[in-house]
GROMACS .gro file of C-alpha atoms in nm:
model
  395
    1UNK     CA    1   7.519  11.893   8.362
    2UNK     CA    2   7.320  11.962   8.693
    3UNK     CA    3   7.219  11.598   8.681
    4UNK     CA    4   6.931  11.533   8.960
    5UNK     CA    5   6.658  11.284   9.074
    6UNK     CA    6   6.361  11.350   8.866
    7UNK     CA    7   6.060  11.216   9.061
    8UNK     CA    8   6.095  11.386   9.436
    9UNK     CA    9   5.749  11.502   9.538
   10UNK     CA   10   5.827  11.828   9.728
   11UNK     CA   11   5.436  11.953   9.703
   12UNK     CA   12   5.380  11.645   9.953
   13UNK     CA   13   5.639  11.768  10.227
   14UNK     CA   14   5.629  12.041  10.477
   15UNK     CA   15   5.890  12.165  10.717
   16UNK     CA   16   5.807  12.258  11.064
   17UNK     CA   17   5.893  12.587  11.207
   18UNK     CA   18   6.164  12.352  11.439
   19UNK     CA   19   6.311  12.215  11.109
   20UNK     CA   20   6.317  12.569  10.914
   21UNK     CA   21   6.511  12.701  11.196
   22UNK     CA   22   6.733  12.359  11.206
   23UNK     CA   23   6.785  12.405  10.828
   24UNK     CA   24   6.800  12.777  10.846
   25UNK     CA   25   7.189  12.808  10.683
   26UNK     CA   26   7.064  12.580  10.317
   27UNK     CA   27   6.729  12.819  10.338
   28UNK     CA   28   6.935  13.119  10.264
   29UNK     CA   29   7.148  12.970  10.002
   30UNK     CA   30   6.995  13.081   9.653
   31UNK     CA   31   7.118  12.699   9.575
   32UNK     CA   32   6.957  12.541   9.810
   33UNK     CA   33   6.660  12.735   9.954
   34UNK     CA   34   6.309  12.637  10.055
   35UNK     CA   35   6.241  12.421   9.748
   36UNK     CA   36   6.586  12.228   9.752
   37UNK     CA   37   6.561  12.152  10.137
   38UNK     CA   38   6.214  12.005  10.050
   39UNK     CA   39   6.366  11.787   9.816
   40UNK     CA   40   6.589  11.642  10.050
   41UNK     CA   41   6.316  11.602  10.297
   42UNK     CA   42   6.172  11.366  10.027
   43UNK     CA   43   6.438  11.206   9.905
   44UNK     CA   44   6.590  10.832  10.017
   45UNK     CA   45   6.970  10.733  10.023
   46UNK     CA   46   7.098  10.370  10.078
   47UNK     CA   47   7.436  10.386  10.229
   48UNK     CA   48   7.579  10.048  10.191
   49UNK     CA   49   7.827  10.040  10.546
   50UNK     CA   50   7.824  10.189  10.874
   51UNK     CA   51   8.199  10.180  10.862
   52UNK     CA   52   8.468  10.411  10.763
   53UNK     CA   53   8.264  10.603  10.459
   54UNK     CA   54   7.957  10.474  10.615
   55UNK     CA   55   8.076  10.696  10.898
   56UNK     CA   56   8.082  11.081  10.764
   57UNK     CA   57   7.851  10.998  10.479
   58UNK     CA   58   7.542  10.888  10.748
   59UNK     CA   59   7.599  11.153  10.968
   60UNK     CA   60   7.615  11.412  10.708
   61UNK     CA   61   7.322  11.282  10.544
   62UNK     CA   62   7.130  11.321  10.893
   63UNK     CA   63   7.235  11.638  10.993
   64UNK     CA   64   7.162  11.779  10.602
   65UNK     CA   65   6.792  11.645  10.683
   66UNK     CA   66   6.750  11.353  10.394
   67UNK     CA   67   6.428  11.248  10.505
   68UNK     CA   68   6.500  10.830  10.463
   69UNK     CA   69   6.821  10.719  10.487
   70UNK     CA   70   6.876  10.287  10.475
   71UNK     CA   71   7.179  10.122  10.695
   72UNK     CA   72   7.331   9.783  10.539
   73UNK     CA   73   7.536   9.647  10.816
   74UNK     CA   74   7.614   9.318  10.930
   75UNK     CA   75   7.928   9.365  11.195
   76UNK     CA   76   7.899   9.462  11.570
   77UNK     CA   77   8.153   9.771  11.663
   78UNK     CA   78   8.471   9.686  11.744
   79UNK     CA   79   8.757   9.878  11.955
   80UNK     CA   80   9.039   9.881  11.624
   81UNK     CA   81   8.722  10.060  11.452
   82UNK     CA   82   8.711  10.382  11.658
   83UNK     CA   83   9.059  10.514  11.478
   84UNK     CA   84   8.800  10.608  11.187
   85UNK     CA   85   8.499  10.474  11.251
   86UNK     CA   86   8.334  10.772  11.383
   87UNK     CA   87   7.993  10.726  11.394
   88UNK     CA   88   8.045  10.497  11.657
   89UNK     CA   89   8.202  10.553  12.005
   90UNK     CA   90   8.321  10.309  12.306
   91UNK     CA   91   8.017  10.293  12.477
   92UNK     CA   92   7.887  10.093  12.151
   93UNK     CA   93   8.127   9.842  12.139
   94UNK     CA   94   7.985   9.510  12.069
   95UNK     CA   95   7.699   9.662  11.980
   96UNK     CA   96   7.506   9.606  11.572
   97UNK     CA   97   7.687   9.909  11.360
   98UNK     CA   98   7.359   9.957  11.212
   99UNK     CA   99   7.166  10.069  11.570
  100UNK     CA  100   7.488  10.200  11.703
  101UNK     CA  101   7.437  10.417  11.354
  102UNK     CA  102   7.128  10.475  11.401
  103UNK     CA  103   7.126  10.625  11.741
  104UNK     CA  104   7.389  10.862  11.676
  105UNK     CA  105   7.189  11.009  11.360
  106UNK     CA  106   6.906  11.072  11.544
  107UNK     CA  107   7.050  11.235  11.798
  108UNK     CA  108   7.228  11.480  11.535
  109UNK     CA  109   6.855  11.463  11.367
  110UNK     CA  110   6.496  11.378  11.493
  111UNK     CA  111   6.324  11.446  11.228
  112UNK     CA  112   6.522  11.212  10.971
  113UNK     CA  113   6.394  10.810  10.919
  114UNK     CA  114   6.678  10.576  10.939
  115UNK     CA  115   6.590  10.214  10.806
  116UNK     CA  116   6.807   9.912  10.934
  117UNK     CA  117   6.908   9.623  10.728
  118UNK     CA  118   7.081   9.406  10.963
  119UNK     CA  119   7.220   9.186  10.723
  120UNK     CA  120   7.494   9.118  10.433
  121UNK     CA  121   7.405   9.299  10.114
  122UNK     CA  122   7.427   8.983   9.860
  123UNK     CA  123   7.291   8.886   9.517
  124UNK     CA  124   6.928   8.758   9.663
  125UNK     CA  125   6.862   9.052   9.879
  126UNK     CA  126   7.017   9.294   9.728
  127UNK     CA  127   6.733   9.435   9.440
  128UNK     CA  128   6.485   9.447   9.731
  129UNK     CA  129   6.676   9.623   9.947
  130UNK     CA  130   6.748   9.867   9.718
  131UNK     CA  131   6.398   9.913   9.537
  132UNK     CA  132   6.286  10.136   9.755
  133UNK     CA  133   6.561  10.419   9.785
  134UNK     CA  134   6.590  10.734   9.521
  135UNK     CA  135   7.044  10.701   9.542
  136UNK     CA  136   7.259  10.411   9.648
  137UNK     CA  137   7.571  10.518   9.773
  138UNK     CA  138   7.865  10.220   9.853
  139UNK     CA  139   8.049  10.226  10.171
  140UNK     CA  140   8.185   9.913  10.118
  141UNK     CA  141   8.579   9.776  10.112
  142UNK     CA  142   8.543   9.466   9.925
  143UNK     CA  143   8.495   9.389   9.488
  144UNK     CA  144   8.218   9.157   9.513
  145UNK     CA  145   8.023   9.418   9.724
  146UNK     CA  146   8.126   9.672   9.435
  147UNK     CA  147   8.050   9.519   9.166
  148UNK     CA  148   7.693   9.413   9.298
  149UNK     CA  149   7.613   9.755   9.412
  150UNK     CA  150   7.701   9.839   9.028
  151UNK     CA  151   7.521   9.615   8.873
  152UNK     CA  152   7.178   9.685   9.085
  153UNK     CA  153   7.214  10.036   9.065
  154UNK     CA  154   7.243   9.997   8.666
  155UNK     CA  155   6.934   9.724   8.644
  156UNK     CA  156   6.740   9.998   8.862
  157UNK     CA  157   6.833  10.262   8.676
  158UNK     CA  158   6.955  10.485   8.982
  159UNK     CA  159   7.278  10.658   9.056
  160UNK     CA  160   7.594  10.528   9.291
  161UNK     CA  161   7.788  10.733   9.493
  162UNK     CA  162   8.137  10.568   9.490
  163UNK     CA  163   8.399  10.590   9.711
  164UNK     CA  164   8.687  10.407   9.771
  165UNK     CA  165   8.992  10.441  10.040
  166UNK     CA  166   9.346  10.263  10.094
  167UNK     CA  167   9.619  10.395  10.312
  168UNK     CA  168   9.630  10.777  10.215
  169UNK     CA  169   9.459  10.719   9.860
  170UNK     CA  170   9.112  10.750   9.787
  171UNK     CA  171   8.862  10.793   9.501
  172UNK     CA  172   8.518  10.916   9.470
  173UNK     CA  173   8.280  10.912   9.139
  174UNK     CA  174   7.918  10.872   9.076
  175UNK     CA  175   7.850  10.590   8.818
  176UNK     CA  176   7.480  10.653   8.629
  177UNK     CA  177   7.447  10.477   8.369
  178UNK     CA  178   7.140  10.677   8.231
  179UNK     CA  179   7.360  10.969   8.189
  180UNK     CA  180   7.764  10.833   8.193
  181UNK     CA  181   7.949  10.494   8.270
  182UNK     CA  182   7.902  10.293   8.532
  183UNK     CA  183   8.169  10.053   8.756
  184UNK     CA  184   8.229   9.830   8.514
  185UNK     CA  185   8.314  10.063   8.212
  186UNK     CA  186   8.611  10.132   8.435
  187UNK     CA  187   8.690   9.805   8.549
  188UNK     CA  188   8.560   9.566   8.344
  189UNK     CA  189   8.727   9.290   8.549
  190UNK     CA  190   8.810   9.256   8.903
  191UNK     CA  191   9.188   9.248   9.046
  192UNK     CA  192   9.328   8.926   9.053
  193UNK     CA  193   9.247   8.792   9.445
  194UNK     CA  194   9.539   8.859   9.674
  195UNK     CA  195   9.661   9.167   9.432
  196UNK     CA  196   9.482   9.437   9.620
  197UNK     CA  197   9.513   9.392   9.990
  198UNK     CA  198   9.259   9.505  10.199
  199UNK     CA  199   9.231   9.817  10.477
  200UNK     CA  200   9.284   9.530  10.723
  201UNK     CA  201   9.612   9.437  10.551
  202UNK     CA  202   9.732   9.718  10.392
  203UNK     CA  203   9.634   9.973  10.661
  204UNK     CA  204   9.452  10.311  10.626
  205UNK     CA  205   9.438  10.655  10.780
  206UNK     CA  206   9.201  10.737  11.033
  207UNK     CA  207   9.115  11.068  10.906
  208UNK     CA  208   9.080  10.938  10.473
  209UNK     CA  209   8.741  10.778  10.518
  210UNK     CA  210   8.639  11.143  10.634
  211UNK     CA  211   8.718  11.301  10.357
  212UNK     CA  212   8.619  11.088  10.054
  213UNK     CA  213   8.297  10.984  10.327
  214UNK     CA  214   8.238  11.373  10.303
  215UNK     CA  215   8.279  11.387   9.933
  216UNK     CA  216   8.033  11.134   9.891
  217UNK     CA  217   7.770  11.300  10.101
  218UNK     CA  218   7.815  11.597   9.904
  219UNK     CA  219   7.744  11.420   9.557
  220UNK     CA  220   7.453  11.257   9.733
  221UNK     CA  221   7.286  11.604   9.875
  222UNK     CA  222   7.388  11.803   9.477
  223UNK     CA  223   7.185  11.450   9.293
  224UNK     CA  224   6.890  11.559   9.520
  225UNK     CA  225   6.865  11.925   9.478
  226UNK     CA  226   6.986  11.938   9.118
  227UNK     CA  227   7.278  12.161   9.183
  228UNK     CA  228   7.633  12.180   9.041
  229UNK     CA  229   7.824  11.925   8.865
  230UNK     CA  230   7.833  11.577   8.965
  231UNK     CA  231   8.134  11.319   8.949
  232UNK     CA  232   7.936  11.157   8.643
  233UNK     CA  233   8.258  11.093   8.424
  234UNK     CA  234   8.496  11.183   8.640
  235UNK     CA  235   8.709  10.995   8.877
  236UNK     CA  236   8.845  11.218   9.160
  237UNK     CA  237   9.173  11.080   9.325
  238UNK     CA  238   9.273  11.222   9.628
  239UNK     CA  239   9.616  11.181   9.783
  240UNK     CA  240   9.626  11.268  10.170
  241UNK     CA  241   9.994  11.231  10.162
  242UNK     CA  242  10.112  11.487   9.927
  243UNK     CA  243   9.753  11.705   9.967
  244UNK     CA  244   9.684  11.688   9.585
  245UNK     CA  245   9.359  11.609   9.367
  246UNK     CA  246   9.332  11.496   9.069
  247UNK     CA  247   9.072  11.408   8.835
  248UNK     CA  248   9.041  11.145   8.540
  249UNK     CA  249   8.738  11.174   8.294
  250UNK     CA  250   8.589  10.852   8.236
  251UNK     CA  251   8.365  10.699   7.900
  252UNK     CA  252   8.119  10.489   7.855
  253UNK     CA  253   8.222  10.169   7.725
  254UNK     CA  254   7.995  10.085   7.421
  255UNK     CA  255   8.147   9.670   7.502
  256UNK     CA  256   8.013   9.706   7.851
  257UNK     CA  257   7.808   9.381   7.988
  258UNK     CA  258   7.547   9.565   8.220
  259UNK     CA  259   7.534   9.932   8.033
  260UNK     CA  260   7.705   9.830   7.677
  261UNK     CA  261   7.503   9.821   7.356
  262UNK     CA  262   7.485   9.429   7.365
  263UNK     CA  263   7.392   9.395   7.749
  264UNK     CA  264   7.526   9.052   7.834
  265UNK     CA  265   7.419   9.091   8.215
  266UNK     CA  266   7.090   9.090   8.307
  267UNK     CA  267   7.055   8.981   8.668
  268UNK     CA  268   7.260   8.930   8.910
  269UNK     CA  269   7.516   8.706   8.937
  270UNK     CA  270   7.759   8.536   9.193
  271UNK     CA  271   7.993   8.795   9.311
  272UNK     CA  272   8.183   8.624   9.518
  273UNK     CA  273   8.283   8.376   9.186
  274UNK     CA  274   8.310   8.632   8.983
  275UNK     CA  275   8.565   8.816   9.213
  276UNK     CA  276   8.772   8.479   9.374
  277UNK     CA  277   8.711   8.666   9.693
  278UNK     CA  278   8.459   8.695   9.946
  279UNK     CA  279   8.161   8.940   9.950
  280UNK     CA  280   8.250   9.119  10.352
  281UNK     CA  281   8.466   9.368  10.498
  282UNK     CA  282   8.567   9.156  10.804
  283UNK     CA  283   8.900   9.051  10.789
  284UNK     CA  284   9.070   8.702  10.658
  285UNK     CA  285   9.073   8.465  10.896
  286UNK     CA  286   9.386   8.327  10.758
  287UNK     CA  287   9.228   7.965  10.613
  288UNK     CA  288   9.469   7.810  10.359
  289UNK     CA  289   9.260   7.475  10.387
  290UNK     CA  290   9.236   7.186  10.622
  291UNK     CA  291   9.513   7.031  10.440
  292UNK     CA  292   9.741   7.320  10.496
  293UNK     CA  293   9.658   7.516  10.807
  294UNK     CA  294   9.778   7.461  11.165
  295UNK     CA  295   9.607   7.616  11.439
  296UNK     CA  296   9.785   7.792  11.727
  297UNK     CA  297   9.752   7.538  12.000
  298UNK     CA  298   9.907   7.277  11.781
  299UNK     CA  299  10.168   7.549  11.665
  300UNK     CA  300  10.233   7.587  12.087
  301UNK     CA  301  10.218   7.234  12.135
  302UNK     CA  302  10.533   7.211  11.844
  303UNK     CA  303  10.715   7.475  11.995
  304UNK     CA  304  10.659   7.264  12.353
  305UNK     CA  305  10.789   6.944  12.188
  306UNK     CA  306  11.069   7.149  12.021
  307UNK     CA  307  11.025   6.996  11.719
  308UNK     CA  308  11.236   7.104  11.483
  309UNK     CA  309  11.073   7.356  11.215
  310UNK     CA  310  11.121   7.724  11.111
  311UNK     CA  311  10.859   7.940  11.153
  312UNK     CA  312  10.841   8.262  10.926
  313UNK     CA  313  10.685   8.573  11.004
  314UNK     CA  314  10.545   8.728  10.641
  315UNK     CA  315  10.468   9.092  10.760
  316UNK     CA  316  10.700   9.373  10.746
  317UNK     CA  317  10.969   9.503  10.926
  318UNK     CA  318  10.769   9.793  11.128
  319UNK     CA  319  10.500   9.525  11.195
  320UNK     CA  320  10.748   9.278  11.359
  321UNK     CA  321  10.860   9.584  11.612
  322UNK     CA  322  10.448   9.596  11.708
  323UNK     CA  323  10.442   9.228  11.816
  324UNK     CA  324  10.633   8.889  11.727
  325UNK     CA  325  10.725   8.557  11.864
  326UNK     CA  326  11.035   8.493  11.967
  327UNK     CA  327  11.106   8.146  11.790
  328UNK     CA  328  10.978   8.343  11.459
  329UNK     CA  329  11.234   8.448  11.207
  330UNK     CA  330  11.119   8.778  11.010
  331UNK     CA  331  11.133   8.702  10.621
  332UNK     CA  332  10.897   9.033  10.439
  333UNK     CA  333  10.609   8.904  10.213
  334UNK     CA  334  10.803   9.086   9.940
  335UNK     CA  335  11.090   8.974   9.993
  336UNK     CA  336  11.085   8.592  10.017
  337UNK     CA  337  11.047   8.496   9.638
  338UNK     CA  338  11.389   8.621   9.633
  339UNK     CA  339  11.539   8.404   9.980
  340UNK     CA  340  11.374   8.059   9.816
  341UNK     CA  341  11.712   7.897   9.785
  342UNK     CA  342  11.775   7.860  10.116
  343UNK     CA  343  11.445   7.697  10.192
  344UNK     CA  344  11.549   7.342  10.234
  345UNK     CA  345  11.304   7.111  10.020
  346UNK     CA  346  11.284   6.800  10.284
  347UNK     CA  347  11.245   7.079  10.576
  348UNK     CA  348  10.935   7.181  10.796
  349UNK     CA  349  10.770   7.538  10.755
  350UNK     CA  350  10.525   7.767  10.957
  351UNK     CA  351  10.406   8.055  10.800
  352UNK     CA  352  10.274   8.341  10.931
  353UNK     CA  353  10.140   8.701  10.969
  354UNK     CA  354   9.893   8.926  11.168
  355UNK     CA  355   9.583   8.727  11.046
  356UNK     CA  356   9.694   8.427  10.788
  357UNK     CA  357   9.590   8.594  10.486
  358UNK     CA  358   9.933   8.683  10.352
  359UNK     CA  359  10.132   8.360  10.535
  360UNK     CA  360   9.836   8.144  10.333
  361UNK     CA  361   9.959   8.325   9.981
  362UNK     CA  362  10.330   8.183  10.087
  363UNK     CA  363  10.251   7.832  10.142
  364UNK     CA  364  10.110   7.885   9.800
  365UNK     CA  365  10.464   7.975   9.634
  366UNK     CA  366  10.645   7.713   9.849
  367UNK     CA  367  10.432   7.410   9.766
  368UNK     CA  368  10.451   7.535   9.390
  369UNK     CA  369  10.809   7.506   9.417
  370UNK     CA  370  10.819   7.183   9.540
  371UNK     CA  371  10.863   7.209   9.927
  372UNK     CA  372  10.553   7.043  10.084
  373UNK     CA  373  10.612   6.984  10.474
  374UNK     CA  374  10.485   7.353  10.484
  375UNK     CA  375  10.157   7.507  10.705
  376UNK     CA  376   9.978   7.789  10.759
  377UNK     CA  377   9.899   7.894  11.128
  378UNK     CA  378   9.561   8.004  11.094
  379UNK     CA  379   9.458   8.332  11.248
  380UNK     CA  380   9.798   8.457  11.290
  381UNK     CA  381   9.963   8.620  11.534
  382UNK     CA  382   9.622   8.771  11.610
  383UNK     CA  383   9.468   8.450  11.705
  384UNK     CA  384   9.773   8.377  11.940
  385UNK     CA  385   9.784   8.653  12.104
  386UNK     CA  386   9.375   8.631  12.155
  387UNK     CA  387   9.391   8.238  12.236
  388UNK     CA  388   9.769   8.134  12.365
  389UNK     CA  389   9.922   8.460  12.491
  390UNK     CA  390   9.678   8.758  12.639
  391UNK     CA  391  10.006   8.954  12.764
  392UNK     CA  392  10.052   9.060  12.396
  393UNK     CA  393   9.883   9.366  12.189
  394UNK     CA  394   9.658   9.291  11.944
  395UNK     CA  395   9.651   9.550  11.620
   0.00000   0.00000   0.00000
C-alpha cells in the first residue's frame, strides 16, 4: 500500500543546480530520484512541537528539502531541554522554540520555507492552522493536544504522523482515516488524569525522542514521494531498553465518533474537558486549589515558627538522593496508600514533590479518608529551591 499525497504539483517546481547537487544522494536513488525530490520540494508538513520529536523530525525535514514546513510552539528554550532537545542549543536559551527552530533549519537548509506559529495549538486555531499544510505530524506530549490533532487531521481529510515517547518506550503510527484508523479507533477514550504521568514526571531518555522523531520524519518524507509502506495500521513500539521492536496491526473501528459509520463528531470540541487535563507540555505547577495549597514562603515561615506538622516528600527514593529538605520525611507516591494508618486524623500535613503535581494527587487520598488539616506546597521542591533556597539543584 504505497499510500501518498495525491495533489503535489511537481510540473510547477524546479531545482537549482545548488539544490541538485545538495540533494544529489535521493537523485540517484531509483526511489527517490528527480521526480520524488520534486515532490518534496512541493510538499508542506505541520510539525506540531519544537521539542523532543519536534527536534529530529524538523531538522530532518529541512535537510531532506520539504519545501514548507509549519512550527507550532508556544515555550521559550529552556536549559533541562538541551538533554534531548536538540534543535536547540545554549546560546538560545530563553529564546521562542519556534525561531530558535527556525534558525537552525535554515542553516542546515536555505532553500526550505519554515512558517512560525507562535502560539498554543487549541480548538479555535487549530483548523486554520492546519488548512494550509499537505501532512500534520504531532510532536506533542499531552492527550488533549492528541486528540485535537486527530480529530482535525480526520475533518481535513489528511494524514498524522504519530509519535509518542516515555522513559525508554515509544510508539510511532500514521493515523489516515481515508485509508485506515485514526487516534481514536485506538483509544477511544483518554487515560484517566493523573494515570499517565508526564515526561516531566515520569522522566525520559535523551536520546528516545531521536529515534521515534526520526521515524516520524521518515513516514513523513515515504507519504510525499509515494514510496514503501506506511505505519497506516500498524503501531510500532519501540523499547530502547531491551533494543526490540514490535509492531501491533490496528482496525478501523466501524463505532468510531470522528471516522465511524455514524460520525458523532463533527467539529471540534473542548479538549481540555474531554481529557480532565490541560492542553500544554509545560509542566504542573503543582495547584491543588486555593483551599488546599501552601506556598513555599508560608511553608518557610512554618518551619521558622516550628510549628508542629509533618511534611512528606511523595517522589522516589533516587529522587530524594538528587535534592530534599531536611525537615521532610521520604514516604514514595506508591507507597503511601499502604502507610495510611499511621497518619494521625487530628494531625497537620505538607505534601510534596519536585513540582506539586503528584503531592496534589495525595492530599486527594488523605482528605478522602478523612484527615483534613492537610496542604499542598505548591511548586514543590522546585519552587523552593528557585524562590527560598538558590544553593540547591534544580532537575
Amino acid at each position: 500500500m504505497k499510500t501518498k499525497i495525491e495533489h503535489l504539483q511537481t510540473d510547477e517546481v524546479d531545482l537549482s543546480n545548488e539544490e541538485i547537487n545538495r540533494y544529489s544522494r535521493h537523485l540517484i536513488m531509483p526511489e527517490v530520484t528527480l521526480e520524488g525530490q520534486k515532490k518534496m520540494k512541493s510538499a508542506s508538513a505541520l510539525c506540531i512541537g519544537t521539542g523532543g520529536l519536534g527536534s529530529p523530525l524538523a531538522l530532518y525535514l529541512a535537510a531532506a528539502g520539504v519545501g514548507k514546513i509549519g512550527l507550532v510552539d508556544y515555550d521559550v528554550v529552556e536549559a533541562n531541554n538541551l538533554q534531548r532537545q536538540i534543535i536547540h542549543g545554549t546560546s538560545n536559551i530563553g529564546a521562542l522554540k519556534v525561531e530558535s527552530a527556525r534558525d537552525r533549519m535554515l542553516d542546515i537548509n536555505p532553500h526550505v520555507e519554515v512558517i512560525l506559529h507562535n502560539e498554543i495549538f487549541n480548538s479555535s486555531n487549530a483548523m486554520g492552522i492546519a488548512e494550509p499544510y499537505d501532512i500534520i505530524i504531532d510532536g506533542t506530549d499531552n492527550f488533549p493536544t492528541r486528540y485535537l490533532v486527530n480529530d482535525v487531521c480526520v475533518l481535513q481529510g489528511k494524514p498524522n504522523v504519530y509519535g509518542s515517547i516515555f522513559r525508554f518506550e515509544g510508539q510511532a503510527s500514521v493515523f489516515w482515516a481515508k485509508h485506515g484508523p485514526c487516534y481514536r479507533c485506538l483509544f477511544p477514550k483518554p487515560p484517566p488524569p493523573g494515570l499517565v504521568p508526564s515526561c516531566a514526571e515520569g522522566g525520559v531518555l535523551g536520546i528516545l525522542p531521536g529515534t521515534i522523531g526520526t521515524i516520524q520524519a521518515t513516514e513523513t518524507i515515504k507519504l510525499i514521494v509515494g514510496i514503501g509502506e506506511p505505519l497506516i495500521g500498524r503501531l510500532l513500539l519501540y523499547d530502547a531498553l531491551e533494543m526490540t521492536m514490535d509492531e501491533v496491526r490496528l482496525h478501523k473501528n466501524p463505532d468510531c465518533p470522528i471516522c465511524g459509520q455514524n460520525q458523532t463528531v463533527t467539529e471540534l470540541i473542548d479538549y481540555e474537558e474531554f481529557c480532565g487535563m490541560p492542553m500544554h507540555d509545560r509542566e504542573d505547577n503543582g495547584e491543588s486549589g486555593e483551599d488546599w495549597d501552601i506556598s513555599v514562603q508560608e511553608l518557610q515561615a512554618k518551619m521558622e515558627a516550628d510549628d508542629k506538622f509533618r511534611l512528606i516528600d511523595v517522589r522516589e527514593d533516587f529522587e530524594w538522593d538528587i535534592v530534599h529538605l531536611d525537615k521532610a520525611e521520604l514516604i514514595p507516591m506508591g507507597k503511601l496508600p499502604g502507610q495510611m494508618s499511621e497518619f494521625d486524623s487530628t494531625g497537620e500535613f505538607v505534601m510534596m514533590c519536585r513540582t506539586g503535581a503528584r503531592s496534589a494527587q495525595m492530599v486527594q487520598l488523605l482528605t478522602s479518608a478523612g484527615i483534613s488539616r492537610v496542604r499542598n506546597l505548591k511548586g514543590g521542591i522546585r519552587a523552593w529551591a528557585q524562590e527560598i533556597d538558590p544553593s540547591l539543584p534544580i532537575y
